[in-house]
GROMACS .gro file of C-alpha atoms in nm:
model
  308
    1UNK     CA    1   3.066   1.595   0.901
    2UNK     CA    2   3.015   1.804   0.549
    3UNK     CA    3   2.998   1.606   0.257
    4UNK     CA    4   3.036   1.717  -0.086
    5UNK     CA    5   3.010   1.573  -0.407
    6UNK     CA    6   3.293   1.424  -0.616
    7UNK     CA    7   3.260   1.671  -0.894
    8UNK     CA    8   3.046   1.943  -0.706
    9UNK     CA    9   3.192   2.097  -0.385
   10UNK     CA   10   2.937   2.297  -0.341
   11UNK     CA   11   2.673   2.073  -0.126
   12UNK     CA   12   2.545   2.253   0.168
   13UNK     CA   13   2.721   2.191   0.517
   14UNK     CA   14   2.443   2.103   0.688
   15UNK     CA   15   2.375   1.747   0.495
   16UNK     CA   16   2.288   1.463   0.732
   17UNK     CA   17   2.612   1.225   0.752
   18UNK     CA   18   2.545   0.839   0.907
   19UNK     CA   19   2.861   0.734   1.020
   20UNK     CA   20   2.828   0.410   1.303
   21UNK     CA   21   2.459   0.421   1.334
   22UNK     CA   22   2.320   0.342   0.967
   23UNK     CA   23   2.394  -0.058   0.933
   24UNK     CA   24   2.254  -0.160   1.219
   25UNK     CA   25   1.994   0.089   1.165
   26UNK     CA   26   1.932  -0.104   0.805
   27UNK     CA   27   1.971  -0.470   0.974
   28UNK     CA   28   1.660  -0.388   1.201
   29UNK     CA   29   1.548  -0.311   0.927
   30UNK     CA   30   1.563  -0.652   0.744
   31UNK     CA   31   1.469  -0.828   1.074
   32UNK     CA   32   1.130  -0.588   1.081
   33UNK     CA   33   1.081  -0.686   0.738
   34UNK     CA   34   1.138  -1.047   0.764
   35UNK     CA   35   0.910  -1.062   1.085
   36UNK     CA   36   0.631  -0.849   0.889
   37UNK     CA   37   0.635  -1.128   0.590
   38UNK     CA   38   0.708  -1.432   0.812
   39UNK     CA   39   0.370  -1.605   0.724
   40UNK     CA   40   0.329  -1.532   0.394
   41UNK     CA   41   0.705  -1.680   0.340
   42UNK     CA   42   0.642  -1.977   0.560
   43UNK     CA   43   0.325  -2.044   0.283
   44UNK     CA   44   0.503  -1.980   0.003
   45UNK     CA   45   0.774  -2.250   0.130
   46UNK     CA   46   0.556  -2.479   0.165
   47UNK     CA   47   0.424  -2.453  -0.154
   48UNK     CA   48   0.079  -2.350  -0.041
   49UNK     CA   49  -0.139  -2.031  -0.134
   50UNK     CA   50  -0.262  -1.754   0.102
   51UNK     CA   51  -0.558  -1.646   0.054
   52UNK     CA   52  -0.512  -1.300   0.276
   53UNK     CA   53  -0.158  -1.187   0.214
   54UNK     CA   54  -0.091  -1.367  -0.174
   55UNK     CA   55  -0.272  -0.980  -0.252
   56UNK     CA   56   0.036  -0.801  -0.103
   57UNK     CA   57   0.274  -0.933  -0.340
   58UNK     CA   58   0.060  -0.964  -0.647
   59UNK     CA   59  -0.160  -0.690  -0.660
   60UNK     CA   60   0.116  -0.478  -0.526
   61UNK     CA   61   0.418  -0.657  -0.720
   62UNK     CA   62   0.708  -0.641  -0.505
   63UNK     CA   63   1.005  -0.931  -0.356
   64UNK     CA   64   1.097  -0.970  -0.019
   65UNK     CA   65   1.455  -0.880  -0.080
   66UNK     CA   66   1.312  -0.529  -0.189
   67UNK     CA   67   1.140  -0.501   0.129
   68UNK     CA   68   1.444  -0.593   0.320
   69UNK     CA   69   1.617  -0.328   0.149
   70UNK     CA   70   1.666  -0.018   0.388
   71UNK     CA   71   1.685   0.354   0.220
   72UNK     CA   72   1.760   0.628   0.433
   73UNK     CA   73   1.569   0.893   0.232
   74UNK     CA   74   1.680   1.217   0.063
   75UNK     CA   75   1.942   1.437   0.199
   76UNK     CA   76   2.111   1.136   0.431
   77UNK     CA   77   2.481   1.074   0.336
   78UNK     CA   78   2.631   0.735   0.436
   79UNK     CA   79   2.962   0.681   0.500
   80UNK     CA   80   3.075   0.377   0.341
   81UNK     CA   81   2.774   0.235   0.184
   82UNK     CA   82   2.936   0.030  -0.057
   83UNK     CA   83   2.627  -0.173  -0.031
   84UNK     CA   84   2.410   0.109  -0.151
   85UNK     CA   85   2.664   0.234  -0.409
   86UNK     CA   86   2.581  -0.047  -0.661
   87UNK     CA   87   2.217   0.025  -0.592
   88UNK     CA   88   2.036   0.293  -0.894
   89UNK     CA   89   1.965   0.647  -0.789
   90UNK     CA   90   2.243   0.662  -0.559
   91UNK     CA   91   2.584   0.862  -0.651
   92UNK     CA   92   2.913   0.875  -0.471
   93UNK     CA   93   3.008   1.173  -0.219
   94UNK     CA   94   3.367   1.266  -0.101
   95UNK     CA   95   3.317   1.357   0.281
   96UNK     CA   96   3.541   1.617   0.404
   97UNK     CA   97   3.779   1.390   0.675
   98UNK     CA   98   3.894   1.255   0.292
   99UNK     CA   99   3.645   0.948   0.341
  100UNK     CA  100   3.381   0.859   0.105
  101UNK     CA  101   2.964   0.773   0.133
  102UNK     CA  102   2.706   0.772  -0.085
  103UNK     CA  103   2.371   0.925  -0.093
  104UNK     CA  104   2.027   0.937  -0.301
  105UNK     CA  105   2.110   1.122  -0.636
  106UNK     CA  106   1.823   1.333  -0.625
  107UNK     CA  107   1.874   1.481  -0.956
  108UNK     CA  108   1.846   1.133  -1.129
  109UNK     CA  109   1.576   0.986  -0.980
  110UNK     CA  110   1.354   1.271  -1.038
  111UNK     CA  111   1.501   1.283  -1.419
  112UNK     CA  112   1.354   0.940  -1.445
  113UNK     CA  113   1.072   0.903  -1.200
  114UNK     CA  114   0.932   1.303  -1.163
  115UNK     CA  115   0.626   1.248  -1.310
  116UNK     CA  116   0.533   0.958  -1.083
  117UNK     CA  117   0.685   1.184  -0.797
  118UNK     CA  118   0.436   1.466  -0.894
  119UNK     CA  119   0.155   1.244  -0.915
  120UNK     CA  120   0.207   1.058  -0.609
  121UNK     CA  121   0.233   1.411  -0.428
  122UNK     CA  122  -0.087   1.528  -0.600
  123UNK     CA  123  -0.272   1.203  -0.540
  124UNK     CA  124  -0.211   1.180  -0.174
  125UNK     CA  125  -0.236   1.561  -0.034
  126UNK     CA  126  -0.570   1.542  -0.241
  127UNK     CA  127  -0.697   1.275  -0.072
  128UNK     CA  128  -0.521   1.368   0.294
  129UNK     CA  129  -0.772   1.670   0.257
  130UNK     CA  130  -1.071   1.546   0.219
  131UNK     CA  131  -1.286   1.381   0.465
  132UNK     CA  132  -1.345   1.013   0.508
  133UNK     CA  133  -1.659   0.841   0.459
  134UNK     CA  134  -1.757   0.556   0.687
  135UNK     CA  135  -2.037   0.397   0.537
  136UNK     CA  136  -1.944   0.128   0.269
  137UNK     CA  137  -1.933  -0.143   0.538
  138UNK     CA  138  -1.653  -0.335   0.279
  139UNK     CA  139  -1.959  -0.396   0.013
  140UNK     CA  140  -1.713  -0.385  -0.292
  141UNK     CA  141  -1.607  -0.741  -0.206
  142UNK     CA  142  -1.963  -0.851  -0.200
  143UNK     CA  143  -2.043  -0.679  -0.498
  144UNK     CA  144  -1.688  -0.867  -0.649
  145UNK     CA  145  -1.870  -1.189  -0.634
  146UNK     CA  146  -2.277  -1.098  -0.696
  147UNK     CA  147  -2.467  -1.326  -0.910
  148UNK     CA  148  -2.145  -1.532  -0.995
  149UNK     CA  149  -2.363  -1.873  -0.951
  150UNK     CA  150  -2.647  -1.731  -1.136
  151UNK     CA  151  -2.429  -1.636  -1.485
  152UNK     CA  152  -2.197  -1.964  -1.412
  153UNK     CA  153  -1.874  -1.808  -1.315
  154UNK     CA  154  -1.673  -1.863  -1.053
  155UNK     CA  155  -1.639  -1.678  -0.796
  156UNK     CA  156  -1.242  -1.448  -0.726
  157UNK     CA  157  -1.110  -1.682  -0.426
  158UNK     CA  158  -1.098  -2.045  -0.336
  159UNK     CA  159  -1.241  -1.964  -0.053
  160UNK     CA  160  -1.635  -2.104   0.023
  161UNK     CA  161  -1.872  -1.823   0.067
  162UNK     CA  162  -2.004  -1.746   0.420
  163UNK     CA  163  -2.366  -1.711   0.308
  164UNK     CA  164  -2.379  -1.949   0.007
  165UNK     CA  165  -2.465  -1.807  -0.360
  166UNK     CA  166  -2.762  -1.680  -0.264
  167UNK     CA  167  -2.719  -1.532   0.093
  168UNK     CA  168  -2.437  -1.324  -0.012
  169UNK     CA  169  -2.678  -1.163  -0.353
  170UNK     CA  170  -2.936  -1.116  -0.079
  171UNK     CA  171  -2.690  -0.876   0.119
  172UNK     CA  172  -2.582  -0.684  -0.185
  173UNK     CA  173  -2.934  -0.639  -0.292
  174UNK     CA  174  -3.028  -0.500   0.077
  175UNK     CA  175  -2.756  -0.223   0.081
  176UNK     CA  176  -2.669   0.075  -0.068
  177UNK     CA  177  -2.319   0.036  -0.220
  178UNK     CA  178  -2.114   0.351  -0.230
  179UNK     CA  179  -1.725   0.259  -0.339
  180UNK     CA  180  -1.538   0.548  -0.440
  181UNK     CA  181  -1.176   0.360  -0.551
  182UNK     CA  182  -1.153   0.241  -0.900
  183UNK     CA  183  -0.964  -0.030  -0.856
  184UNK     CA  184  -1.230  -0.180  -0.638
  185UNK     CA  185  -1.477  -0.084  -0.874
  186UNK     CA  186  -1.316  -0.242  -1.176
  187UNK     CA  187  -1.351  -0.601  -1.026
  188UNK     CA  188  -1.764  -0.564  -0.980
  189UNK     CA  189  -1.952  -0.849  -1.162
  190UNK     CA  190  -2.105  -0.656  -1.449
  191UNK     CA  191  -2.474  -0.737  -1.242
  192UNK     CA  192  -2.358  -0.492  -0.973
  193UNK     CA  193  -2.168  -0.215  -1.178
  194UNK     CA  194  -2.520  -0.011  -1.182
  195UNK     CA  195  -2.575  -0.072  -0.830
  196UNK     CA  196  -2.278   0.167  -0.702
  197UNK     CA  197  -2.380   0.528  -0.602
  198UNK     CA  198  -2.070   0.666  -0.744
  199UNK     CA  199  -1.894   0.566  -1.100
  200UNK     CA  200  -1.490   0.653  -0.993
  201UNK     CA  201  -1.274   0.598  -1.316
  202UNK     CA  202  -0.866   0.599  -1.325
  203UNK     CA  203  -0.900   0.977  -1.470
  204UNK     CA  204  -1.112   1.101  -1.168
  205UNK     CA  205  -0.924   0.909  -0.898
  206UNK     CA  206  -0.742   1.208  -0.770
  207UNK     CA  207  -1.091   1.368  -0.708
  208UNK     CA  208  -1.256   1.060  -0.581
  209UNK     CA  209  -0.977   0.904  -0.318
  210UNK     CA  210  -1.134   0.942   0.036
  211UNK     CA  211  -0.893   0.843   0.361
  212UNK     CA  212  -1.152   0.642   0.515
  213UNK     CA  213  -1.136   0.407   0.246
  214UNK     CA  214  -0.949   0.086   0.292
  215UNK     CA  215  -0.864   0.006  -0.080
  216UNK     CA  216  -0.699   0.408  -0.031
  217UNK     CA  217  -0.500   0.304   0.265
  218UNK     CA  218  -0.358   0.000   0.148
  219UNK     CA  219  -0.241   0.158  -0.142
  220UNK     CA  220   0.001   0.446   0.035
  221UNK     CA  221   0.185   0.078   0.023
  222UNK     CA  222   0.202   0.095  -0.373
  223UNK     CA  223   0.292   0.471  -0.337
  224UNK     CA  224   0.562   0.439  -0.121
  225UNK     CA  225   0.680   0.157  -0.391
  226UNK     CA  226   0.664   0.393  -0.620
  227UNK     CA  227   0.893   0.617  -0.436
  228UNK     CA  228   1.164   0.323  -0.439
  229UNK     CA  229   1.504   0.477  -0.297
  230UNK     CA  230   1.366   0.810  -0.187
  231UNK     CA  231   1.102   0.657   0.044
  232UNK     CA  232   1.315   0.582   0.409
  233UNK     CA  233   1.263   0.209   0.491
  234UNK     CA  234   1.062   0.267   0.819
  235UNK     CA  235   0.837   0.461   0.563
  236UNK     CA  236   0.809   0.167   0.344
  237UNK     CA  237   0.729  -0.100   0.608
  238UNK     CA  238   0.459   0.129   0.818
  239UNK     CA  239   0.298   0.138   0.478
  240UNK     CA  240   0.344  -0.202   0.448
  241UNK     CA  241   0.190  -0.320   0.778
  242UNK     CA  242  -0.081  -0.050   0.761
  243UNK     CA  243  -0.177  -0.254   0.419
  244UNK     CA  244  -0.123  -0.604   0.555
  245UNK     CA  245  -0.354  -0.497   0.877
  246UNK     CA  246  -0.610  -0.353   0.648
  247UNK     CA  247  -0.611  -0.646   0.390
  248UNK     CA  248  -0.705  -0.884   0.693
  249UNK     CA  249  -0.993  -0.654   0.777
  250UNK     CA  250  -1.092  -0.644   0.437
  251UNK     CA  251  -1.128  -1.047   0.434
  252UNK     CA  252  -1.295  -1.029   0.735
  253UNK     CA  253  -1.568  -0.873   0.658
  254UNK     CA  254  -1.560  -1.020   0.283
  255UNK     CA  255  -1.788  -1.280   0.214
  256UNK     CA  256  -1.542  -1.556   0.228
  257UNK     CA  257  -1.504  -1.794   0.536
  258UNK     CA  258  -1.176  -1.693   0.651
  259UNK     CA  259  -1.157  -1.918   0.975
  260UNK     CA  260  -0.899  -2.154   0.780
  261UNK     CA  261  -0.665  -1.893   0.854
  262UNK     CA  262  -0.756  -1.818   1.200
  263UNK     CA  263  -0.943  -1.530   1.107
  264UNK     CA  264  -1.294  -1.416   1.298
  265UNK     CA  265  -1.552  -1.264   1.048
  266UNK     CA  266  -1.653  -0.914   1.074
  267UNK     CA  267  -2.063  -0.987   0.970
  268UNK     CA  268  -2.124  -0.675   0.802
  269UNK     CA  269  -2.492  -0.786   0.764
  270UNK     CA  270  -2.527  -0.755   1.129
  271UNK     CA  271  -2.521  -0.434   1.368
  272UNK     CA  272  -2.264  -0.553   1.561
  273UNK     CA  273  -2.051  -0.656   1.225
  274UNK     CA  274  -2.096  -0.263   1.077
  275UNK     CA  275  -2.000  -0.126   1.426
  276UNK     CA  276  -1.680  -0.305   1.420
  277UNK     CA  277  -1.623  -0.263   1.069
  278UNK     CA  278  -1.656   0.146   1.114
  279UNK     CA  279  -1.440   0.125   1.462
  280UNK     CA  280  -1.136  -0.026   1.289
  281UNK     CA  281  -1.182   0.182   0.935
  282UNK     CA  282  -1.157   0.484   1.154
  283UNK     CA  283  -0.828   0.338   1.333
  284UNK     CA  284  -0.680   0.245   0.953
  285UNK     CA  285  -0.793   0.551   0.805
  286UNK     CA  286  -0.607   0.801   1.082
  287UNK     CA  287  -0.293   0.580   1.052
  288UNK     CA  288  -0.316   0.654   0.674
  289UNK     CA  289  -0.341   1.007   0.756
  290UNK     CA  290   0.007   1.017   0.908
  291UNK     CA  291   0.210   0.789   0.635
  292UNK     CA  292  -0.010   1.005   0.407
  293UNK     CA  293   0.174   1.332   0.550
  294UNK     CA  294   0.521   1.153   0.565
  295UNK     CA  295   0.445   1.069   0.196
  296UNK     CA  296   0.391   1.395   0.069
  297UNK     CA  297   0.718   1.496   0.279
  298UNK     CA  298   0.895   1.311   0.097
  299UNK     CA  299   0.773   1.416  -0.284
  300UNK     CA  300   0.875   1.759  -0.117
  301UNK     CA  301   1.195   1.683  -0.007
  302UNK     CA  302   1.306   1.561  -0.386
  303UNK     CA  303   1.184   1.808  -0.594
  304UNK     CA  304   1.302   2.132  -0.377
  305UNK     CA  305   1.640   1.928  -0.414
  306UNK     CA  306   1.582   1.995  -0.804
  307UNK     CA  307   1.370   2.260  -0.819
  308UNK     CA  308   1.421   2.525  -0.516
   0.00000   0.00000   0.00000
């Protein structure tokens, strides 16, 4: 079915046109997303914190409702959509059997949000290039917390240390620490700034992101936030479920106890523990590879809609 605009008849014949297929398409969609959140939610109704997943809706401010909000993407025209209409960045279309959809105003969003498109694009083919590095064994967290006793602070979770105070120093001090993602970096006690190989700042993070980094891969989440409307909603929730898998990994082999939640340590001070740690990085960082490559198909698929 051709679409065209309702002051522009000249949109290409071969736009995509959803007809019976997109709602229930976008109520599996809110049923995926409720299942994905369903323990976080259950916490937060009781009025309790969560350690593990609180970071996937702090760090990485977003709602529920948001994530139960399905977007087909750019170039996808859906009939009806009244839903949609009232939603920003989408305009109205006139289909040709005298019906009416809507679809993502291309033009607009990239008006307001082509900068962060560009970025996003750069950002993520950078990294998607490079190759990952295996060897960090989840340190940053350690290195979050090391010497908190000794200058009185206290340490970033609730959450009792594993090794006490002085067990988890002990395994900083005994390993080289190599963290490439600023925003990992940034949250080192001021004792273990000096002790990281590499010094990544905000301006060199496009030169520093590696995929086998699981502070990189959780945040093709944020990025696919960023993309709001033009992201497609299974887009959205494979990032967020690639970040929610990774964020229990990166507990795991934290130095907190995580067995309150049901959740086995990875002992990165241990053979065994940096074995397991590398086997699932590699797993997170090739599923990152893919959304990464969706991700950048997307940035591509807005701005040739702007700029052929």
């Amino acid at each position: 079915m051709r679409a065209t605009t309702l002051d522009d008849p000249a949109v290409p014949a071969d736009v995509v046109v959803l007809r019976d297929t997109w709602e229930p398409l976008a109520a599996a969609h809110a049923d995926r997303a409720d299942a994905l959140t369903a323990v976080w939610r259950a916490a937060r109704d009781r009025g309790d914190k969560h350690a593990i997943e609180d970071f996937l809706f702090t760090y990485y401010p977003t709602r529920v409702s948001h994530l139960r909000r399905w977007h087909p993407g750019p170039g996808v025209v859906l009939a009806g959509g009244a839903e949609h209409a009232g939603w920003r960045w989408y305009r109205p279309v006139a289909l040709s059997d005298g019906g009416t959809g809507v679809t993502l105003d291309a033009e607009a969003f990239v008006a307001d949000r082509g900068d962060t498109v560009r970025y996003v694009r750069a950002l993520v083919s950078a990294t998607a290039g490079r190759p990952g590095t295996f060897g960090c064994f989840g340190l940053h967290e350690w290195a979050m917390v090391y010497r908190d006793r000794a200058a009185k602070r206290d340490h970033r979770h609730p959450l009792p240390l594993r090794l006490g105070h002085d067990g988890t120093d002990a395994v900083v001090e005994s390993h080289r620490i190599g963290c490439s993602h600023f925003d990992a970096y940034r949250f080192f006690t001021p004792e273990a700034e000096g002790r990281n190989q590499l010094r990544p700042t905000r301006e060199r993070q496009p030169a520093m992101e590696q995929p086998g980094c699981l502070h990189a891969g959780m945040d093709l989440y944020k990025w696919a936030l960023k993309l709001g409307p033009a992201a497609p909603g299974d887009l959205l929730l494979d990032a967020f479920e690639l970040a929610r898998d990774i964020r229990y990994t990166d507990m795991a082999a934290a130095p907190y106890d995580v067995s309150s939640y049901g959740v086995e340590a990875v002992p990165i001070e241990t053979p065994e523990g940096k074995a397991e740690y590398v086997r699932r990085q590699r797993g997170f960082a090739a599923r990152g590879q893919e959304l990464r490559a969706r991700l950048v198909g997307v940035c591509d698929a807005v701005l040739e809609a702007v700029e052929p």
